[in-house]
Amino acid sequence: MEELVGKLEGILGEGEVLTDEISLASYSYDASGYIYRPEVVIRPGNIDELTEVVKVLMDYRVPITPRGAGTSLVGGPLPVNGGAVIDLQMLNEVLEVDEDQGIVQVEAGVKVAELNELIDGRFMPINPDGTGSSTIGGLAAEDAASPLSSVYGTVKDLILGMEVLLPNGDLVSLDGPVNRSRRNLIDLLIGSEGTLGIVTSVTLKLPTEPEERMAYEITFNDLMDAMSLAEEMEKAGIRQAAFEVYHNLGLVMGSAETEAVGYLEIMGPPECVNAWDSRIRELSNRVGVTSINPIDPYEADTIWKERAKIYEVAKATKSALKVGSFKVSPSSTRDFVQEVDRTSNRMKLKSISVINPLLGWVIAILLHKRSESKEVERAEKGMSEIVRISNNMESSMGYGLGVGINRISADIDEGFVQIYSAIKRSFDPYWLFNPGKLIERD
Amino acid sequence: MMLGEDLSFEVNRCISCGACNIVCPLFIVTGFQETAGPRARLRLLSMVNTGALEFSVEFLEYLYDCMSCGKCNEACPVELKISDLIVKVREFFIGQGYVPPFNIVQLPRKVKDSNSFFGDSQAKGVWLPPDFKPEKASILYYAGCWAQEYPEIPLSSFELIKRVEGNVTTLGYEEPCSGRILEMAGYSDVVEEIRPRLVERVREVSPEKVVSSCSVSVRAFKFMGLEATSLSNFLLEALRSGKIKLKQPIRLRKHKVSVIPSCQSEWEAKEIVEMVEGENFTELPDWACCDCGAVLSSLLDGSSFNKWAERVLKEAKERQVNVLVVEEPSCFGLITKYINENKVKGIKIIPLSQFILNRT
């Protein structure tokens, strides 16, 4: 270890190779609640340093866990097998900005808040934690989503090109404004959660702010009504910028009696939005919502971009959040949400499910007090149980947040594990790049 | 549970989102080192609390290695007052008998003996005539600890206040410490002990209002039920109402001015310098703010403050700034010391009061 640290210090200079207890503890957590302590933390200042550091670590067969801002909810940047954590936040150069095309090339450590400042009138719609502190490298590695993914897709849909450092030390460049091979190899690396390579820079297209928008608060007595409304709106050709239904919100906040509260935003040219407005009211009546009221689109913005509702819950209940993210077919959404309820009841915890009906995206949140170690245990146990249930229900885990330490095993998706393991072995024969994430080692 | 129930509960309310990190000056100037940010303070406290991390001398020192700027208090989405919470934790550990780092543990004695953390009881009124005695007046000017190191600050401040209000006094050689720095260090019991001295001295001059060079002290005067304001706030109002008239500025092409305001202010200093300098004014990032909390961190090995100063000066140079106005006397002192020690060239540092006086 001493010899290794000496070599690393030779590359980075003093102060950026950390082995003291306080530093190691500081890199042992993210926003997931899990704790895994690294043996060394390495903070390269540029891509050359990163490349050299990775070569040395590979020579010494040390597990390598890349880390951005540490906002993952699934333990993505935690070193479950020990070894080295590489903090990529100092790789934060903006390499290119094309204002006309809205295309930017930035290093992996650039944060969402900074992306929002790059071009007037354009923004980064994927801001999963709502604080703007996540790095683009982390978002690409996890293929992150946000409520606005209904129209903008996930990070994958914004990315035009990437540079990735592979376990063999090669820095490869994939695609860019033009994809010359017209094959989709880049999709193999987006969402690979650091298991195949370390994202060092990303080229992405930032969308423009919408011309006209309108937002609503809708209450439902039955979650299925929300599903029907989303379906009807889609059939009617209404462009849903975001639609999120908060199941149990009233219950947890001690207010409304309704089963669920939904927030909907539509966007487009003014003439469309106005026409859709009356259509939405008509459809709402037809599916039988309890109430529908317009809200200020800027208020809605805080829900999508700052995750205001979720933080309000944490603030009001003074709770920590154990979060799981799942994609469920529309027909089984209600069953799945009921299973979340059942599990949280069994664990004696309150829960909230945030459902995006259009995407079939369910975020299950178990509220717990972190000062009570038994509650923390029950929250972790409850989330594992929900993951197990989701596996039995033909749903997929990790949409928009990544899979992280939950891992996909062969009984969940045999074909995927078989092919991915083969790719993994050819990329990373010693299984050193972010081990313990995404898939079970075969 | 080492911290006791209430503190444990608050510390564990952190949801680890990291919103506090991206506004933290130390997190930014260390190249986003997690350890330097507020999130790590809370998460590590929670580990110490359960025994997952050893409570050590280094950890106690780490709890003081923060600029106490309070930026994190505003950033937290679940409204944890992180900076205030860290002060409560320091207080808790002192209450439990743990000993803070060497220079911090000296503070109570120095303040008690000399009214100033510099520990020199006769120096506080060095900017005043030797026979100065406080008199009754409508405005009380509170100079603060740094007056003795940089007499030009109280001299220019006093002069400006006199021009605006006429009837002004100050507490002079025996000006007591406001106690804010002790409060931030976790010595609230000592503050209770020494505050009567301040109350008594202030009562003797029975002012209508206190104007303080040291902006974190304003809170102490408000706590005593007095109308109190920072010097920058006072000057801004005087400039707005025309009570201070400025000379026509000389517009030099290569002249660029910026300012380091107090973190706990309403950014009055920024407004003032912009008002005075017009298009020669240029802004620094939000985290380039500083007040008395920086003194605490500089009392450790000084490396955090030095990193901050180095980065601020780099940002200023990138913007071609050659005059840097500093609101807080303590920060003026610390930055001046940094510049002298590191032989930084090409930038002039000037206290806010001196800057305004030069333009009148």
XYZ file of N, CA, C and O in Angstrom, chain B residues 209-330:
488
model
N -28.106 54.296 18.361
C -27.789 53.314 17.343
C -26.312 52.932 17.415
O -25.480 53.793 17.731
N -26.029 51.663 17.096
C -24.631 51.233 17.040
C -24.266 50.965 15.584
O -25.022 50.320 14.861
N -23.141 51.500 15.146
C -22.628 51.166 13.815
C -21.328 50.388 14.029
O -20.418 50.870 14.702
N -21.277 49.180 13.447
C -20.153 48.299 13.747
C -19.321 47.984 12.510
O -19.853 47.611 11.468
N -18.019 48.121 12.655
C -17.113 47.717 11.575
C -17.123 46.210 11.409
O -16.935 45.683 10.324
N -17.321 45.538 12.528
C -17.304 44.083 12.526
C -18.740 43.608 12.360
O -19.562 43.759 13.268
N -19.070 43.072 11.177
C -20.492 42.871 10.887
C -21.108 41.717 11.679
O -22.298 41.720 11.936
N -20.295 40.732 12.084
C -20.906 39.648 12.858
C -21.275 40.122 14.283
O -22.092 39.489 14.946
N -20.681 41.240 14.714
C -21.013 41.752 16.050
C -22.393 42.410 16.095
O -22.962 42.583 17.167
N -22.900 42.801 14.918
C -24.200 43.472 14.877
C -25.249 42.646 15.621
O -26.072 43.159 16.374
N -25.162 41.319 15.425
C -26.103 40.411 16.063
C -26.056 40.530 17.600
O -27.079 40.480 18.259
N -24.854 40.725 18.134
C -24.712 40.842 19.584
C -25.424 42.090 20.101
O -26.081 42.051 21.143
N -25.319 43.195 19.353
C -25.980 44.428 19.795
C -27.496 44.319 19.664
O -28.237 44.804 20.508
N -27.934 43.688 18.605
C -29.380 43.492 18.434
C -29.915 42.643 19.581
O -31.012 42.861 20.077
N -29.109 41.663 19.982
C -29.474 40.781 21.081
C -29.672 41.590 22.369
O -30.485 41.260 23.212
N -28.904 42.693 22.485
C -29.031 43.550 23.667
C -30.208 44.509 23.540
O -30.414 45.373 24.394
N -30.954 44.391 22.451
C -32.130 45.241 22.267
C -31.801 46.602 21.670
O -32.630 47.510 21.701
N -30.589 46.747 21.127
C -30.208 48.035 20.548
C -30.430 48.038 19.041
O -30.384 46.998 18.389
N -30.643 49.236 18.498
C -30.660 49.340 17.054
C -29.196 49.282 16.606
O -28.362 50.039 17.090
N -28.903 48.372 15.722
C -27.504 48.213 15.318
C -27.430 47.908 13.832
O -28.332 47.295 13.264
N -26.356 48.367 13.232
C -26.185 48.112 11.804
C -24.699 47.984 11.476
O -23.853 48.483 12.213
N -24.435 47.321 10.368
C -23.042 47.215 9.955
C -22.612 48.522 9.300
O -23.459 49.280 8.806
N -21.328 48.760 9.287
C -20.824 49.988 8.670
C -21.232 50.065 7.196
O -21.604 51.117 6.697
N -21.193 48.919 6.505
C -21.510 48.948 5.073
C -22.963 49.350 4.849
O -23.276 50.118 3.938
N -23.844 48.863 5.709
C -25.249 49.224 5.588
C -25.429 50.724 5.846
O -26.150 51.414 5.121
N -24.725 51.220 6.861
C -24.784 52.642 7.204
C -24.280 53.487 6.035
O -24.897 54.475 5.638
N -23.164 53.070 5.442
C -22.572 53.845 4.348
C -23.453 53.810 3.102
O -23.592 54.810 2.399
N -24.043 52.674 2.860
C -24.904 52.564 1.680
C -26.073 53.546 1.794
O -26.389 54.269 0.838
N -26.687 53.604 2.978
C -27.810 54.534 3.154
C -27.354 55.982 3.032
O -28.043 56.816 2.444
N -26.176 56.254 3.571
C -25.652 57.624 3.495
C -25.356 58.026 2.045
O -25.593 59.169 1.645
N -24.889 57.088 1.268
C -24.609 57.373 -0.149
C -25.914 57.577 -0.907
O -26.049 58.488 -1.724
N -26.878 56.726 -0.604
C -28.172 56.825 -1.293
C -28.873 58.140 -0.983
O -29.475 58.742 -1.854
N -28.805 58.554 0.286
C -29.523 59.773 0.676
C -28.695 61.036 0.399
O -29.131 62.131 0.694
N -27.511 60.857 -0.144
C -26.684 62.015 -0.496
C -25.947 62.625 0.692
O -25.370 63.707 0.588
N -25.984 61.953 1.850
C -25.286 62.497 3.020
C -23.772 62.353 2.876
O -23.008 63.053 3.515
N -23.354 61.395 2.061
C -21.944 61.345 1.677
C -21.886 61.669 0.189
O -22.577 61.027 -0.602
N -21.129 62.705 -0.132
C -21.007 63.074 -1.545
C -19.661 62.603 -2.086
O -18.633 62.770 -1.431
N -19.706 62.064 -3.276
C -18.479 61.520 -3.853
C -17.882 62.501 -4.849
O -18.596 63.219 -5.538
N -16.566 62.476 -4.901
C -15.871 63.239 -5.948
C -16.148 62.572 -7.291
O -16.383 61.376 -7.357
N -16.075 63.370 -8.329
C -16.164 62.786 -9.665
C -15.042 61.760 -9.821
O -13.879 62.085 -9.599
N -15.367 60.525 -10.148
C -14.292 59.526 -10.217
C -13.371 59.763 -11.415
O -13.784 60.308 -12.423
N -12.139 59.377 -11.216
C -11.201 59.443 -12.341
C -11.336 58.118 -13.078
O -11.119 57.049 -12.491
N -11.705 58.169 -14.319
C -11.913 56.925 -15.066
C -10.631 56.524 -15.789
O -10.312 57.051 -16.844
N -9.906 55.636 -15.188
C -8.700 55.136 -15.838
C -9.053 53.846 -16.550
O -9.817 53.040 -16.033
N -8.479 53.679 -17.711
C -8.897 52.525 -18.484
C -8.458 51.201 -17.874
O -9.157 50.211 -17.912
N -7.277 51.217 -17.255
C -6.774 49.943 -16.740
C -7.130 49.715 -15.267
O -6.501 48.947 -14.564
N -8.151 50.415 -14.822
C -8.522 50.377 -13.424
C -9.752 49.477 -13.254
O -10.809 49.750 -13.807
N -9.581 48.359 -12.536
C -10.719 47.456 -12.295
C -10.824 47.208 -10.803
O -9.835 46.877 -10.150
N -12.029 47.370 -10.292
C -12.221 47.269 -8.851
C -13.215 46.165 -8.530
O -14.240 46.017 -9.199
N -12.909 45.387 -7.506
C -13.874 44.408 -7.036
C -13.926 44.431 -5.516
O -13.193 45.178 -4.874
N -14.792 43.610 -4.952
C -15.018 43.713 -3.520
C -15.219 42.324 -2.905
O -15.761 41.425 -3.548
N -14.755 42.183 -1.672
C -15.063 40.983 -0.892
C -16.004 41.392 0.235
O -15.590 42.016 1.211
N -17.290 41.097 0.079
C -18.250 41.490 1.114
C -18.259 40.500 2.278
O -17.677 39.422 2.180
N -18.919 40.878 3.330
C -19.130 39.961 4.439
C -20.175 38.926 4.011
O -21.191 39.267 3.420
N -19.916 37.643 4.330
C -20.845 36.582 3.919
C -22.205 36.747 4.578
O -23.223 36.343 4.039
N -22.200 37.326 5.795
C -23.457 37.416 6.528
C -24.165 38.744 6.269
O -25.114 39.096 6.964
N -23.695 39.493 5.271
C -24.312 40.790 4.976
C -25.371 40.623 3.904
O -25.607 39.539 3.404
N -26.007 41.732 3.580
C -26.980 41.733 2.474
C -26.294 42.224 1.201
O -26.932 42.803 0.331
N -25.016 42.031 1.143
C -24.229 42.401 -0.054
C -24.190 43.918 -0.275
O -24.042 44.379 -1.389
N -24.298 44.704 0.827
C -24.268 46.169 0.703
C -22.940 46.644 0.119
O -22.910 47.572 -0.689
N -21.839 45.992 0.549
C -20.522 46.442 0.104
C -20.412 46.347 -1.420
O -19.809 47.200 -2.070
N -21.020 45.319 -1.975
C -21.002 45.140 -3.417
C -21.735 46.307 -4.092
O -21.259 46.889 -5.063
N -22.889 46.633 -3.518
C -23.689 47.719 -4.080
C -22.924 49.046 -4.013
O -22.934 49.828 -4.962
N -22.254 49.257 -2.887
C -21.504 50.501 -2.696
C -20.403 50.623 -3.752
O -20.296 51.633 -4.447
N -19.610 49.563 -3.884
C -18.463 49.657 -4.797
C -18.948 49.795 -6.245
O -18.382 50.541 -7.031
N -20.040 49.131 -6.545
C -20.590 49.262 -7.898
C -21.077 50.694 -8.145
O -20.857 51.270 -9.215
N -21.715 51.264 -7.107
C -22.221 52.631 -7.202
C -21.071 53.615 -7.437
O -21.159 54.522 -8.256
N -19.974 53.393 -6.728
C -18.845 54.306 -6.799
C -18.064 54.127 -8.103
O -17.645 55.090 -8.730
N -17.908 52.889 -8.521
C -16.988 52.602 -9.623
C -17.646 52.467 -10.988
O -16.967 52.502 -12.009
N -18.948 52.290 -11.007
C -19.642 52.126 -12.294
C -19.050 51.002 -13.107
O -18.886 49.890 -12.605
N -18.665 51.331 -14.337
C -18.225 50.236 -15.209
C -16.826 49.719 -14.900
O -16.412 48.707 -15.469
N -16.126 50.377 -14.001
C -14.840 49.813 -13.567
C -15.009 48.709 -12.527
O -14.046 48.071 -12.129
N -16.254 48.533 -12.088
C -16.519 47.506 -11.077
C -16.705 46.147 -11.755
O -17.298 46.032 -12.816
N -16.150 45.120 -11.138
C -16.410 43.779 -11.645
C -16.661 42.845 -10.461
O -16.106 43.026 -9.386
N -17.537 41.867 -10.693
C -17.954 41.027 -9.585
C -17.104 39.769 -9.459
O -16.678 39.211 -10.462
N -16.907 39.322 -8.242
C -16.262 38.032 -7.998
C -17.361 37.000 -7.714
O -18.495 37.375 -7.441
N -17.028 35.704 -7.749
C -18.062 34.707 -7.447
C -18.614 34.883 -6.026
O -17.955 35.465 -5.168
N -19.808 34.356 -5.811
C -20.505 34.458 -4.526
C -19.697 33.964 -3.328
O -19.813 34.478 -2.235
N -18.899 32.907 -3.571
C -18.165 32.317 -2.456
C -16.975 33.176 -2.022
O -16.346 32.898 -1.013
N -16.676 34.231 -2.792
C -15.574 35.116 -2.415
C -16.070 36.138 -1.395
O -15.981 37.333 -1.608
N -16.640 35.639 -0.307
C -17.087 36.517 0.762
C -16.348 36.093 2.029
O -15.837 34.979 2.089
N -16.299 36.967 3.006
C -15.469 36.659 4.175
C -15.908 37.494 5.363
O -16.190 38.684 5.218
N -16.017 36.864 6.502
C -16.148 37.642 7.736
C -15.394 36.971 8.873
O -14.558 36.101 8.645
N -15.761 37.367 10.070
C -14.957 37.007 11.225
C -14.772 35.487 11.402
O -13.810 35.045 12.023
N -15.693 34.704 10.831
C -15.567 33.248 10.930
C -14.248 32.755 10.355
O -13.706 31.735 10.792
N -13.723 33.503 9.373
C -12.456 33.108 8.754
C -11.324 33.143 9.762
O -10.338 32.415 9.636
N -11.455 33.996 10.782
C -10.411 34.099 11.799
C -10.248 32.764 12.519
O -9.131 32.301 12.742
N -11.398 32.145 12.837
C -11.340 30.856 13.533
C -10.528 29.855 12.729
O -9.645 29.186 13.254
N -10.849 29.759 11.433
C -10.128 28.765 10.630
C -8.661 29.160 10.481
O -7.781 28.297 10.432
N -8.377 30.467 10.457
C -6.977 30.876 10.311
C -6.190 30.622 11.601
O -4.972 30.590 11.589
N -6.899 30.435 12.709
C -6.207 30.142 13.963
C -5.722 28.691 14.026
O -4.962 28.326 14.899
N -6.194 27.856 13.093
C -5.646 26.495 13.010
C -4.307 26.607 12.284
O -3.552 27.506 12.567
N -4.051 25.740 11.291
C -2.753 25.907 10.623
C -2.808 26.942 9.498
O -1.805 27.234 8.864
N -4.015 27.487 9.257
C -4.142 28.558 8.267
C -4.238 28.076 6.833
O -4.430 28.870 5.914
N -4.135 26.762 6.630
C -4.067 26.296 5.237
C -5.393 26.496 4.498
O -5.394 26.807 3.317
N -6.519 26.338 5.186
C -7.802 26.530 4.509
C -7.970 27.980 4.080
O -8.368 28.259 2.949
N -7.670 28.896 5.003
C -7.811 30.302 4.638
C -6.874 30.641 3.479
O -7.248 31.356 2.553
N -5.656 30.123 3.527
C -4.706 30.416 2.455
C -5.185 29.918 1.099
O -5.020 30.583 0.082
N -5.789 28.723 1.100
C -6.341 28.204 -0.156
C -7.427 29.132 -0.681
O -7.512 29.408 -1.873
N -8.255 29.580 0.256
C -9.346 30.483 -0.124
C -8.775 31.778 -0.707
O -9.173 32.221 -1.777
N -7.799 32.359 0.011
C -7.227 33.639 -0.430
C -6.535 33.488 -1.786
O -6.689 34.330 -2.679
N -5.808 32.398 -1.937
C -5.097 32.160 -3.194
C -6.079 32.134 -4.365
O -5.875 32.752 -5.402
N -7.185 31.428 -4.147
C -8.165 31.279 -5.217
C -8.891 32.603 -5.496
O -9.136 32.955 -6.657
N -9.216 33.355 -4.438
C -9.888 34.645 -4.632
C -8.989 35.573 -5.447
O -9.445 36.223 -6.396
N -7.709 35.597 -5.092
C -6.791 36.493 -5.793
C -6.599 36.048 -7.245
O -6.444 36.863 -8.147
N -6.657 34.744 -7.461
C -6.546 34.220 -8.832
C -7.770 34.664 -9.646
O -7.634 35.146 -10.773
N -8.946 34.517 -9.050
C -10.180 34.943 -9.735
C -10.128 36.449 -10.032
O -10.548 36.901 -11.092
N -9.612 37.206 -9.059
C -9.532 38.658 -9.243
C -8.580 38.992 -10.387
O -8.882 39.817 -11.250
N -7.435 38.309 -10.404
C -6.449 38.575 -11.466
C -7.010 38.233 -12.835
O -6.783 38.951 -13.805
N -7.747 37.112 -12.904
C -8.350 36.720 -14.182
C -9.315 37.780 -14.708
O -9.538 37.901 -15.895
N -9.880 38.540 -13.784
C -10.796 39.613 -14.176
C -10.077 40.962 -14.282
O -10.713 42.004 -14.296
N -8.755 40.934 -14.275
C -7.909 42.138 -14.352
C -8.163 43.118 -13.217
O -8.005 44.331 -13.373
N -8.577 42.604 -12.063
C -8.825 43.485 -10.921
C -7.486 43.948 -10.350
O -6.607 43.141 -10.098
N -7.325 45.280 -10.171
C -6.116 45.757 -9.504
C -6.389 46.450 -8.175
O -5.467 46.779 -7.450
N -7.674 46.663 -7.884
C -8.029 47.178 -6.559
C -9.105 46.275 -5.965
O -10.153 46.065 -6.572
N -8.817 45.733 -4.785
C -9.774 44.844 -4.146
C -10.203 45.459 -2.813
O -9.393 45.626 -1.900
N -11.491 45.809 -2.753
C -12.031 46.431 -1.538
C -12.511 45.323 -0.609
O -13.171 44.390 -1.055
N -12.161 45.412 0.680
C -12.569 44.368 1.621
C -13.447 44.984 2.712
O -13.079 45.980 3.328
N -14.625 44.394 2.911
C -15.559 44.962 3.881
C -15.114 44.754 5.327
O -15.076 45.684 6.114
N -14.762 43.510 5.669
C -14.508 43.184 7.067
C -13.073 43.476 7.467
O -12.132 43.035 6.789
N -12.865 44.169 8.588
C -11.499 44.434 9.054
C -10.691 43.145 9.235
O -9.528 43.081 8.852
N -11.339 42.100 9.774
C -10.603 40.852 10.006
C -10.102 40.280 8.678
O -8.963 39.830 8.578
